[in-house]
Tab-separated table of C-alpha atoms in Angstrom:
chain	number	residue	atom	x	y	z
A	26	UNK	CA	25.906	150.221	31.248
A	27	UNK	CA	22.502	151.285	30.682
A	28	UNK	CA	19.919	152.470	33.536
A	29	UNK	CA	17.694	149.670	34.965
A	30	UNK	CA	13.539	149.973	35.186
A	31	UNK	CA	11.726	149.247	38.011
A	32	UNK	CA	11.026	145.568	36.107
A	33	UNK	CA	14.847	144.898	35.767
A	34	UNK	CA	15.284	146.048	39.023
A	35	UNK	CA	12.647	143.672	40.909
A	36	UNK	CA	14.155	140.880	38.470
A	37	UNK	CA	17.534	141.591	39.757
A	38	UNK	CA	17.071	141.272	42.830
A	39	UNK	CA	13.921	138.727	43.784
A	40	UNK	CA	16.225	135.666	43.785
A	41	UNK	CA	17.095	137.868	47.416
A	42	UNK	CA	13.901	137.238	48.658
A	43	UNK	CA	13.783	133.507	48.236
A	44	UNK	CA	17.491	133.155	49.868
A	45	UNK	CA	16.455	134.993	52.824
A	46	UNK	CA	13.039	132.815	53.016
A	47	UNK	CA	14.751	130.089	53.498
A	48	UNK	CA	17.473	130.960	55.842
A	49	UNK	CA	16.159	134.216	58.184
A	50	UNK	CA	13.955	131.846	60.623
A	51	UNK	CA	16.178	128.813	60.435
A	52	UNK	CA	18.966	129.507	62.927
A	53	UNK	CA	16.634	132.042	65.539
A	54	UNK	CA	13.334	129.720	65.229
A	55	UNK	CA	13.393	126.487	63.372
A	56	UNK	CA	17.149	124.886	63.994
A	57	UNK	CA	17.173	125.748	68.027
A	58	UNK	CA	13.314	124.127	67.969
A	59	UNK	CA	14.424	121.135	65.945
A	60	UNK	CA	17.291	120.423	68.494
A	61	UNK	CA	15.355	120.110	71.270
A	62	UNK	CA	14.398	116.606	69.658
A	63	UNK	CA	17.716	115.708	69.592
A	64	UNK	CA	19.634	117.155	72.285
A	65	UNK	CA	19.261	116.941	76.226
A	66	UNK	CA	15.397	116.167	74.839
A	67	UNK	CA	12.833	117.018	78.055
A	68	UNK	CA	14.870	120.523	78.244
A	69	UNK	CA	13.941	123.916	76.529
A	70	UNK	CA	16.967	126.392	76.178
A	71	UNK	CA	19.217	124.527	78.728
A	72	UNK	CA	23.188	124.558	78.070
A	73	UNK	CA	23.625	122.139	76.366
A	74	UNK	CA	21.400	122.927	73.841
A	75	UNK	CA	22.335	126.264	73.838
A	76	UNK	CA	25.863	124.876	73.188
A	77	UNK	CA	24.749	122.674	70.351
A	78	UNK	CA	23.349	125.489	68.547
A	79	UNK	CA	26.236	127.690	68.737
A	80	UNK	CA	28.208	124.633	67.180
A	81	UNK	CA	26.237	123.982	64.344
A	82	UNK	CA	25.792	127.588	63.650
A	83	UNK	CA	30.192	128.070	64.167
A	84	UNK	CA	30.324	124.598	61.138
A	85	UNK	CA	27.504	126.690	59.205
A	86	UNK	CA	29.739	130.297	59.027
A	87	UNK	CA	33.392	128.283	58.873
A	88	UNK	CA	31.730	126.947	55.717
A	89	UNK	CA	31.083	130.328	54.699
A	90	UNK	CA	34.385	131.501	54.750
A	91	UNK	CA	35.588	128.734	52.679
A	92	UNK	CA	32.800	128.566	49.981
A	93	UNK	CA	31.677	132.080	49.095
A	94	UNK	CA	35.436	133.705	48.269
A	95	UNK	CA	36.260	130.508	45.827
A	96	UNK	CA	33.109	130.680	44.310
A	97	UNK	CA	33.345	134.318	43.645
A	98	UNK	CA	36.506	133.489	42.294
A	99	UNK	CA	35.399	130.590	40.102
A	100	UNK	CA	32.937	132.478	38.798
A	101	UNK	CA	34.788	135.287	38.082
A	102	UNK	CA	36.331	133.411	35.321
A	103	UNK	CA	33.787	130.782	34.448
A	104	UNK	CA	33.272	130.848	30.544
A	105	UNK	CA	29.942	129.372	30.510
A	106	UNK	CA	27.251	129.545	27.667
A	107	UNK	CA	24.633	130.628	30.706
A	108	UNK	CA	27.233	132.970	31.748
A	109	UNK	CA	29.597	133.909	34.929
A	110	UNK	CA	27.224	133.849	37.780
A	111	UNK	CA	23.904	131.809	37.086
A	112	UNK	CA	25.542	128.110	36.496
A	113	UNK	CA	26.542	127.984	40.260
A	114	UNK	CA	23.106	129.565	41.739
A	115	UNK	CA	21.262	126.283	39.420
A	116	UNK	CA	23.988	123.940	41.481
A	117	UNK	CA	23.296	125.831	45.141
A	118	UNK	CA	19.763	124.764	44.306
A	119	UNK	CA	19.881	121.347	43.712
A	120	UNK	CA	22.187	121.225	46.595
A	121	UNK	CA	19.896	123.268	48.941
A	122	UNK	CA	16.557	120.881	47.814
A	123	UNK	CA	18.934	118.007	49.595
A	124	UNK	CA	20.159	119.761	52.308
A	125	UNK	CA	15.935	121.177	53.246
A	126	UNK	CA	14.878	117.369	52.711
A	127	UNK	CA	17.248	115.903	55.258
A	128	UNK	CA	16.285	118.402	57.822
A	129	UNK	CA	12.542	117.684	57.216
A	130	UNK	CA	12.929	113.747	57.721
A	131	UNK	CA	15.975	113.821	59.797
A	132	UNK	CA	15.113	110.843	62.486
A	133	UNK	CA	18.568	111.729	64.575
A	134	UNK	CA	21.198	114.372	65.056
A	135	UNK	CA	23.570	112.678	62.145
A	136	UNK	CA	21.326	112.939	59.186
A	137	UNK	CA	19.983	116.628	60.620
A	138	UNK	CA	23.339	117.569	60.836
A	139	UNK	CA	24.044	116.699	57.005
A	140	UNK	CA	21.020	118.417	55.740
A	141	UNK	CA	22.300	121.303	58.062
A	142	UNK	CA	25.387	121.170	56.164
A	143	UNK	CA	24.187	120.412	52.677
A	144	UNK	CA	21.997	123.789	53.345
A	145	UNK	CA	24.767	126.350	54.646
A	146	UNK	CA	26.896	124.768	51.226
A	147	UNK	CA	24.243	125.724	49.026
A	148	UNK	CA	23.532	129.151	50.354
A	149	UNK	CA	26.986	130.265	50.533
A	150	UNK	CA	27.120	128.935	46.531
A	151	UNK	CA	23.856	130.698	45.980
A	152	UNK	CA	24.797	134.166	47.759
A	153	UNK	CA	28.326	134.450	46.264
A	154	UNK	CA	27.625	133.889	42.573
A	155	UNK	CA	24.229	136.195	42.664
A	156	UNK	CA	25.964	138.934	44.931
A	157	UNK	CA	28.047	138.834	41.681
A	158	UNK	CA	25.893	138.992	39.368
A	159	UNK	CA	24.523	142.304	40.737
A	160	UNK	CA	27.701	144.490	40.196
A	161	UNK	CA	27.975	143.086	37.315
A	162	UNK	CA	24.342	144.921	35.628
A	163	UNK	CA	24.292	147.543	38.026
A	164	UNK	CA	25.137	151.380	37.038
A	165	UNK	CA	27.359	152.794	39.399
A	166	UNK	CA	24.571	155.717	40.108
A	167	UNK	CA	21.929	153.642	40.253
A	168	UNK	CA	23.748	151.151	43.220
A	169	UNK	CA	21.914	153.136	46.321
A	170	UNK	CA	18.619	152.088	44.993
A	171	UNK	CA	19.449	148.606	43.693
A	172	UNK	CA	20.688	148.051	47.493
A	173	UNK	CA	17.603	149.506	48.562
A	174	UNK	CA	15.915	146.888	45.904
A	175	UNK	CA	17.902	144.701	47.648
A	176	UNK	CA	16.924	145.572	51.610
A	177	UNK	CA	12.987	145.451	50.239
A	178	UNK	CA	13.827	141.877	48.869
A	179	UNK	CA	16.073	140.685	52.188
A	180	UNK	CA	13.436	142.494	54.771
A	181	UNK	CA	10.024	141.028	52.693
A	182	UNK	CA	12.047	136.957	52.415
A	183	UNK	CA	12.724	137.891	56.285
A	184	UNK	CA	9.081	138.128	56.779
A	185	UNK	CA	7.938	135.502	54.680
A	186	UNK	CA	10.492	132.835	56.522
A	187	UNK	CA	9.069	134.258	60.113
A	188	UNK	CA	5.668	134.305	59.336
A	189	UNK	CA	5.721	130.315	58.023
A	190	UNK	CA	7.667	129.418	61.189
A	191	UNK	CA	5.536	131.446	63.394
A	192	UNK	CA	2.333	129.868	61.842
A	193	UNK	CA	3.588	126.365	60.902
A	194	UNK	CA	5.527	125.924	64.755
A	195	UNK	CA	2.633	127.800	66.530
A	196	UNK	CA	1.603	124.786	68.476
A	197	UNK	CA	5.060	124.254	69.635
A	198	UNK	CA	5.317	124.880	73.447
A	199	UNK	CA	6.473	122.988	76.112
A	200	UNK	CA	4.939	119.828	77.052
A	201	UNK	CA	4.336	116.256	76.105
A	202	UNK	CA	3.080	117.707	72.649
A	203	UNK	CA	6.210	119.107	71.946
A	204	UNK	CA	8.314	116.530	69.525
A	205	UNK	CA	4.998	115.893	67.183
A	206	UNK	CA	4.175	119.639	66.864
A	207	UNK	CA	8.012	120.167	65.901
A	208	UNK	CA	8.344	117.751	63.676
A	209	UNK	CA	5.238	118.410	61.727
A	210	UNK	CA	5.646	122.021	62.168
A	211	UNK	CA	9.388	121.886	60.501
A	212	UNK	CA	8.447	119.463	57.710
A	213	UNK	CA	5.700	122.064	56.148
A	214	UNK	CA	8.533	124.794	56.594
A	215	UNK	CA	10.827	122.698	54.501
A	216	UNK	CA	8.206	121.959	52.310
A	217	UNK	CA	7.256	125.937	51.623
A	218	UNK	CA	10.608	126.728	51.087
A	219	UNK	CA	11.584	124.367	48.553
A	220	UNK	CA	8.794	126.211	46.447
A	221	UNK	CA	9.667	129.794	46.942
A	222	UNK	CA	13.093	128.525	46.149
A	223	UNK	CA	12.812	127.055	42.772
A	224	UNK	CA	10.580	130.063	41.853
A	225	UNK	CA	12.933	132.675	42.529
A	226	UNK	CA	15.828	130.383	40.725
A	227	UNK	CA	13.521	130.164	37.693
A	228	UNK	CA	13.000	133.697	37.546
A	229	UNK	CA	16.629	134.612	37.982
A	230	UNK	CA	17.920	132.165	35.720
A	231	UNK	CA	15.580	132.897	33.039
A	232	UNK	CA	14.712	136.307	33.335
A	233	UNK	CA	18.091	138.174	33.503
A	234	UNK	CA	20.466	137.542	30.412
A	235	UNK	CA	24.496	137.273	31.147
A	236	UNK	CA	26.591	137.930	28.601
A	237	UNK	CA	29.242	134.916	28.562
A	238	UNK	CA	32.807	135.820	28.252
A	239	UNK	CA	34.385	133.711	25.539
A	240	UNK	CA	37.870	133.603	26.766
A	241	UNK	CA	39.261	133.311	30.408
A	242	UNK	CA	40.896	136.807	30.870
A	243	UNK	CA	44.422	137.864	31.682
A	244	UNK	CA	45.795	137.157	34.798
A	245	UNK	CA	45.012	139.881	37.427
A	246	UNK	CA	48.221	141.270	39.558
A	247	UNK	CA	46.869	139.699	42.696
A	248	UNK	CA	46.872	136.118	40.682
A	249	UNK	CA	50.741	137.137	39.614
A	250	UNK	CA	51.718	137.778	42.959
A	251	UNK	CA	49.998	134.607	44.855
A	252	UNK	CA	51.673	132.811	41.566
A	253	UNK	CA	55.036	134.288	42.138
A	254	UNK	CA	55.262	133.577	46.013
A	255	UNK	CA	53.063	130.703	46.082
A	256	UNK	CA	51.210	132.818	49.009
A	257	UNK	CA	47.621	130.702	48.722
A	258	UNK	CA	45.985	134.012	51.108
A	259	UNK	CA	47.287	136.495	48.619
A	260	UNK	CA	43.624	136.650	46.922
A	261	UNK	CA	42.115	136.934	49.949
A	262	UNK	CA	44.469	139.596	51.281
A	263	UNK	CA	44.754	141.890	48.720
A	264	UNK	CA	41.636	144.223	48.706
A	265	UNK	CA	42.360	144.327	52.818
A	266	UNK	CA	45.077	146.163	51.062
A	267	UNK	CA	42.526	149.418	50.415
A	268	UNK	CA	41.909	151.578	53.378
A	269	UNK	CA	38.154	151.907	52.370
A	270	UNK	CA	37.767	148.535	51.749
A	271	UNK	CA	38.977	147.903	55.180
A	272	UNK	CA	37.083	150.184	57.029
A	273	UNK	CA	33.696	148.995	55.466
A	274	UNK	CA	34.893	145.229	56.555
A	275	UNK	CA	35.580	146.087	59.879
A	276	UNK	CA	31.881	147.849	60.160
A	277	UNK	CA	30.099	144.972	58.614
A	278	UNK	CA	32.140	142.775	60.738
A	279	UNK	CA	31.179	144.394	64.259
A	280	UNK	CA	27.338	144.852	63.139
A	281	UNK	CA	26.793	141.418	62.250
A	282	UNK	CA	28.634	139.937	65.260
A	283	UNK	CA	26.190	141.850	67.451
A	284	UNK	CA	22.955	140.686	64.974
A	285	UNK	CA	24.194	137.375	64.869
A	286	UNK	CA	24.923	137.138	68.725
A	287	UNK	CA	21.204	138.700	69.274
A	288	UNK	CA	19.565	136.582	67.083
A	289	UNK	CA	20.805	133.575	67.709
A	290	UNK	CA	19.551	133.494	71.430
A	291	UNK	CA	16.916	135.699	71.354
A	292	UNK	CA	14.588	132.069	71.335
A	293	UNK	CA	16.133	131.069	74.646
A	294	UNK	CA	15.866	134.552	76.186
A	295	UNK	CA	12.760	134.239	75.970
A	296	UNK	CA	12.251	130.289	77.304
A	297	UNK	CA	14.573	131.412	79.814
A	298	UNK	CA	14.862	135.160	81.039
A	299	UNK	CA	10.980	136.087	79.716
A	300	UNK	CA	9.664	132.947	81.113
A	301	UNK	CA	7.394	132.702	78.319
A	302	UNK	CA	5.576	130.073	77.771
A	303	UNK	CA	5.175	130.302	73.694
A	304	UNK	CA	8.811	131.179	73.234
A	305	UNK	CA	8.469	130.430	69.545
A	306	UNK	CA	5.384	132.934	68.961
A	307	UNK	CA	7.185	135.592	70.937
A	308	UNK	CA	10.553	135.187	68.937
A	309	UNK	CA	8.637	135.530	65.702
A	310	UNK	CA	6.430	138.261	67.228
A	311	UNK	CA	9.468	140.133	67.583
A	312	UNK	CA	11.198	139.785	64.416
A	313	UNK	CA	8.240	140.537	62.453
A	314	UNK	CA	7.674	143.965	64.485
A	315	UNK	CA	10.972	144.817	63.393
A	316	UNK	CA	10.624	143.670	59.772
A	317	UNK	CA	7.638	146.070	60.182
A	318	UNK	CA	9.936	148.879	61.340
A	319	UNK	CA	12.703	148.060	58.692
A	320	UNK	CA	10.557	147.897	55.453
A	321	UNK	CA	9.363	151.680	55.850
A	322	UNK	CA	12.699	152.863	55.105
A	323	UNK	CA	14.512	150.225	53.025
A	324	UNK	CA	13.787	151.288	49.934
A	325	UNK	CA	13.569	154.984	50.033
A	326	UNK	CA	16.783	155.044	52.155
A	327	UNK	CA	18.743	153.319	49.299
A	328	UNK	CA	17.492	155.863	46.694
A	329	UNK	CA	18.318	158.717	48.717
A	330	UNK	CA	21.649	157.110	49.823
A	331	UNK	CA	22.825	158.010	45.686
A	332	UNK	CA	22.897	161.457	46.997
A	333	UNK	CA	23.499	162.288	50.031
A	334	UNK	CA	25.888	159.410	50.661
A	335	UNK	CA	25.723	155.929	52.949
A	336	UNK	CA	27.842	156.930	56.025
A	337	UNK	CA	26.014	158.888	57.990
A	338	UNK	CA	23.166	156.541	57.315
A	339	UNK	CA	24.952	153.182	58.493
A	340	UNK	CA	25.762	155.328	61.897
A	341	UNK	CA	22.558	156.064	62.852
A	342	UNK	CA	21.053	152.909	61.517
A	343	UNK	CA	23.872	150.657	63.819
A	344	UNK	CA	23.058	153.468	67.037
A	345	UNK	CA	19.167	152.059	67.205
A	346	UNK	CA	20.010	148.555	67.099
A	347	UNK	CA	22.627	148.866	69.538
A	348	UNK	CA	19.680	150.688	71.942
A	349	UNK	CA	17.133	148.483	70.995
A	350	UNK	CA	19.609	145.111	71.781
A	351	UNK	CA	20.312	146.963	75.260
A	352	UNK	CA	17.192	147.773	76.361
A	353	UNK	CA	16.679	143.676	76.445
A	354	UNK	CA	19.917	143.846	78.870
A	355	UNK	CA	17.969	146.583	81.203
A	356	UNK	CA	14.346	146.225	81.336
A	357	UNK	CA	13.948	142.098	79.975
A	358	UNK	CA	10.003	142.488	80.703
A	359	UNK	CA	9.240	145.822	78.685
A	360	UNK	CA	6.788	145.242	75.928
A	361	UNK	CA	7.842	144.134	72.555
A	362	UNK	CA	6.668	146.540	70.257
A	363	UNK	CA	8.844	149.793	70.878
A	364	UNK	CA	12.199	147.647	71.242
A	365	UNK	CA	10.865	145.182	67.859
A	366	UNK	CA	10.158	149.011	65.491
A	367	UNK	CA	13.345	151.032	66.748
A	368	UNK	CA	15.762	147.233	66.185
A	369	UNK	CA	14.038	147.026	62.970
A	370	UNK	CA	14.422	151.040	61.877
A	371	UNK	CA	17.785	150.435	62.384
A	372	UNK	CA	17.959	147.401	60.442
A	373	UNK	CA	16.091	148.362	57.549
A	374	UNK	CA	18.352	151.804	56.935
A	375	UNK	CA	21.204	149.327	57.410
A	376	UNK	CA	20.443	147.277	54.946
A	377	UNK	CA	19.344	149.353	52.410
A	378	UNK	CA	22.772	151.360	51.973
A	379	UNK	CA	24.734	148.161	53.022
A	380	UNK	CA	25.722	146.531	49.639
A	381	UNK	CA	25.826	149.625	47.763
A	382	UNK	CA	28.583	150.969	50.176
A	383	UNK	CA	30.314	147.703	49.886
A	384	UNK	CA	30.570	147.997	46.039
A	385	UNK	CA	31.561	151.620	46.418
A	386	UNK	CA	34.651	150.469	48.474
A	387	UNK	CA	35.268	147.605	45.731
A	388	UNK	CA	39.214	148.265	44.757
A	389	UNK	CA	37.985	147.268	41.263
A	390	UNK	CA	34.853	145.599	39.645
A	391	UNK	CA	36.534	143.096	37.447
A	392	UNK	CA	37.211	140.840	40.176
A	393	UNK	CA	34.207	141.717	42.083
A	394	UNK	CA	32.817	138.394	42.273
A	395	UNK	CA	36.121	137.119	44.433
A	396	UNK	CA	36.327	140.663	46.394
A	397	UNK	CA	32.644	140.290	46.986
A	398	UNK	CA	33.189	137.009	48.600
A	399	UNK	CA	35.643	138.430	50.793
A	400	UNK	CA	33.602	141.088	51.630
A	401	UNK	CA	30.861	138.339	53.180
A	402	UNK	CA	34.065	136.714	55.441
A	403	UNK	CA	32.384	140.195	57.734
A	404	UNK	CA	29.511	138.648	57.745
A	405	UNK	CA	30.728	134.647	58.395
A	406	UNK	CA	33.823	135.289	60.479
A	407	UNK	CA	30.825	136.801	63.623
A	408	UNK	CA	28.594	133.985	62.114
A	409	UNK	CA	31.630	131.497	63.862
A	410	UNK	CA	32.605	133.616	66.831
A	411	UNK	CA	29.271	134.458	67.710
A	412	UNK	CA	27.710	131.718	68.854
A	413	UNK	CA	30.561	130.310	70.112
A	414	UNK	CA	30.763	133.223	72.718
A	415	UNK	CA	27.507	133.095	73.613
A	416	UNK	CA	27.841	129.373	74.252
A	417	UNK	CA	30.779	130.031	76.176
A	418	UNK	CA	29.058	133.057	78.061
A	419	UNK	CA	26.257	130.768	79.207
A	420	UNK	CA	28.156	127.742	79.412
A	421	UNK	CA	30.695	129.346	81.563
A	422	UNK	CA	28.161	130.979	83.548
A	423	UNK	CA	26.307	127.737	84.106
A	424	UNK	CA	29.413	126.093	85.398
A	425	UNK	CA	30.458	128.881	87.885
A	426	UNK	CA	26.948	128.658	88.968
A	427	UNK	CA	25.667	132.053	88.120
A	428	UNK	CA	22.233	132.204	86.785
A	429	UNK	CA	20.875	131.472	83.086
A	430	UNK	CA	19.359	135.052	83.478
A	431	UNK	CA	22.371	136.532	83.549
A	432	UNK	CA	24.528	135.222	81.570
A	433	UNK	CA	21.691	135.569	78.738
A	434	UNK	CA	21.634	139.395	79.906
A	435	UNK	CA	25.767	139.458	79.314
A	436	UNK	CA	25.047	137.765	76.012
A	437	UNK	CA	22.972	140.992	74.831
A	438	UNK	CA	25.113	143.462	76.400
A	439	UNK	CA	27.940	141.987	74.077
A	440	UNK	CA	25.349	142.340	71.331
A	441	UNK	CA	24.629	146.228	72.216
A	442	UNK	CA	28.642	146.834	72.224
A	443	UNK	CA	29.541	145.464	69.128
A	444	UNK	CA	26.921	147.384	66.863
A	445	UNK	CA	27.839	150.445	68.952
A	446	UNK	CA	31.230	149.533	67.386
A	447	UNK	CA	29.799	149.556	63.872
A	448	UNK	CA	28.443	152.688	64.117
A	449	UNK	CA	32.191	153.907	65.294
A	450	UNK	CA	34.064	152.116	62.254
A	451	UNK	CA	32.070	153.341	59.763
A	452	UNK	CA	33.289	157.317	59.798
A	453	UNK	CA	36.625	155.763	59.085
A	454	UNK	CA	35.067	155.075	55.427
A	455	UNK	CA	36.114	158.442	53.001
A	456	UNK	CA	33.391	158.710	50.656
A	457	UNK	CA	34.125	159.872	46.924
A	458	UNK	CA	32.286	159.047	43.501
A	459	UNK	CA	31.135	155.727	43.301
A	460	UNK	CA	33.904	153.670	41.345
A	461	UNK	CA	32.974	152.838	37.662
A	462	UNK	CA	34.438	149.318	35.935
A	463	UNK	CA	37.724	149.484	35.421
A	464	UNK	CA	40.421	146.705	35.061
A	465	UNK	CA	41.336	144.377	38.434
A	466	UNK	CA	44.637	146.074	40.081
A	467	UNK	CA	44.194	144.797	43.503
């Protein structure tokens, strides 16, 4: 496999950018504003909607953990004259285009909860057949800087999607104001995202070339197995098998439940611990300051990663987020900038080194579509549990009559612990050579 230049590179991995514009503000800005049209309306952050959100986002990740193994594994073996991977991110499009139109018109919670759906089907598509594709042009010493490619793309689409919602839901606050300013607000958002979608599909689709595989190939001994004992988990199972494999799971798995628990209810934090008055603009404020934080090491993180290795660099990276997340625990009124920069410098050296140790740990790269798939079940699995705890957390606390302060403040302590966690599982990985293709044994 030849070695990429900076233009093959920035091909590769711009599609990145416009998946992360359209989902990074959804589920911490845009969804949780949209509901308060349709649930407990009057309210801002209150239980129930706090309930409703973690719902939607548990259907959103148990979607996940359905969609993006099979279509790994479909794609695997798809035959195609466009090739393996690109067929399925042209159908996540046209799905996604549905799914962002529904939201934008939705009139009640039915039809917003289809587009919701129609949207989380179509990413999952979109992700698992282009985190495919990557492995499959990628040298293996040239996968810390195409993951640090790969962080620039996912931190600059973060920023994009922030700074729309910020700008287009700025004149959301509450008041009688409130539902027109949302609903105009969320329908531009829509609107700009359809556009940076179908660029970054066009460019993907057009600008990389996939060389189709004319036949279906052998069965792999995973596929005999399931076959021989009819075991239907067997494909999912069998790179658990790999003690690397595992460890980098279970580290994935423990970071994202604490990013997904912080971000999820970092908007009603603020409405509700913060007392601010703008929640929106101060939600956004703080993402972007850590954006800001993550992009100066992204890139040069994943280069350097080739070298000196990924652990020691996930550790420290999962240590500042879990400070940053506990510092809103302790001191809720302490200004935004030095938690926003040391979250985000933790965030950035995450994911710059993040999918290049994941292919490292690969048990083989001719099924790394499928095993890639399974990989993301760390990041879906939290996705589901997350919310769902911290709608339990402040549910629970709401019905035992202790404050909404506090339980929000036990929401982010459970955030802090888990990436502490992270940064514990990940000196369980052994690092070696990066693994070169070689046939499927898992």
């Amino acid at each position: 496999m030849k070695k990429l230049s900076i233009r093959e590179q920035v091909t590769l991995s711009l599609l990145w950018f416009s998946l992360n514009f359209e989902t990074a503000a959804l589920l911490p800005v845009v969804i949780p504003t949209q509901l308060l049209l349709f649930v407990a309306p009057g309210g801002v952050g209150n239980a129930q909607q706090a309930l409703a959100l973690g719902w939607l986002s548990a259907i959103g990740a148990l979607l996940a953990l359905l969609i993006q193994p099979l279509t790994g594994l479909m794609s695997d073996r798809t035959t195609s004259r466009l090739g393996r991977r690109r067929p399925y991110i042209l159908i996540a499009a046209v799905i996604y285009l549905a799914g962002m139109l529904a939201l934008a018109v939705a009139p009640g919670l039915p039809v917003f909860v289809i587009g919701f759906v129609l949207a989380q089907i179509a990413a999952n598509v979109g992700t698992a057949s282009y985190q495919g594709l990557l492995p499959d042009r990628v040298p293996a010493g040239q996968r810390g800087t195409a993951s640090g490619y790969l962080g620039l793309m996912t931190i600059l689409g973060n920023v994009g999607s922030l700074v729309a919602a910020a700008v287009l839901l700025s004149s959301v606050s509450s008041g009688p104001g409130l539902a027109a300013a949302v609903r105009s607000g969320a329908a531009r958002y829509y609107a700009l995202g359809a556009v940076v979608l179908v660029i970054g599909v066009l460019v993907t689709v057009v600008g990389i070339r996939e060389k189709p595989i004319s036949t279906v190939p052998p069965r792999l001994a995973w596929e005999e197995r399931a076959r021989a004992t009819r075991n239907f988990l067997d494909p999912w199972l069998a790179p658990m098998r790999h003690d690397k494999f595992r460890w980098v799971f279970l580290t994935r798995a423990s970071v994202m439940l604490g990013l997904t628990i912080f971000l999820t209810y970092i908007e009603y934090y603020f409405a509700n611990v913060a007392h601010v008055t703008n929640f929106v603009q101060s939600t956004a404020a703080v993402a972007l300051l850590a954006l800001g934080g993550a992009v100066i090491g992204a890139l040069t993180l994943g280069m350097v990663s080739d070298r000196i290795g990924r652990v020691g660099i996930v550790a420290i990276a999962t240590g500042l987020m879990a400070l940053a997340a506990l510092a809103f625990v302790v001191a809720p009124h302490i200004p935004l900038w030095p938690l926003g920069l040391l979250f985000g410098a933790g965030y950035g050296a995450y994911t710059s080194v993040d999918w290049a140790l994941a292919v490292d740990s690969l048990p083989a790269l001719g099924a790394a579509g499928k095993d890639l798939g399974v990989w993301s079940i760390a990041s879906n699995l939290p996705a589901v549990l997350a919310p769902l705890v911290g709608g339990l957390v402040i549910g629970g606390g709401s019905a035992a009559g202790i404050s909404t302060e506090a339980a929000y403040r036990s929401v982010f302590a459970l955030a802090a612990g888990f990436l502490a966690l992270g940064a514990i599982f990940v000196f369980k990985v052994q690092e070696g050579h990066p693994n070169r293709l070689r046939p499927a044994m898992n």
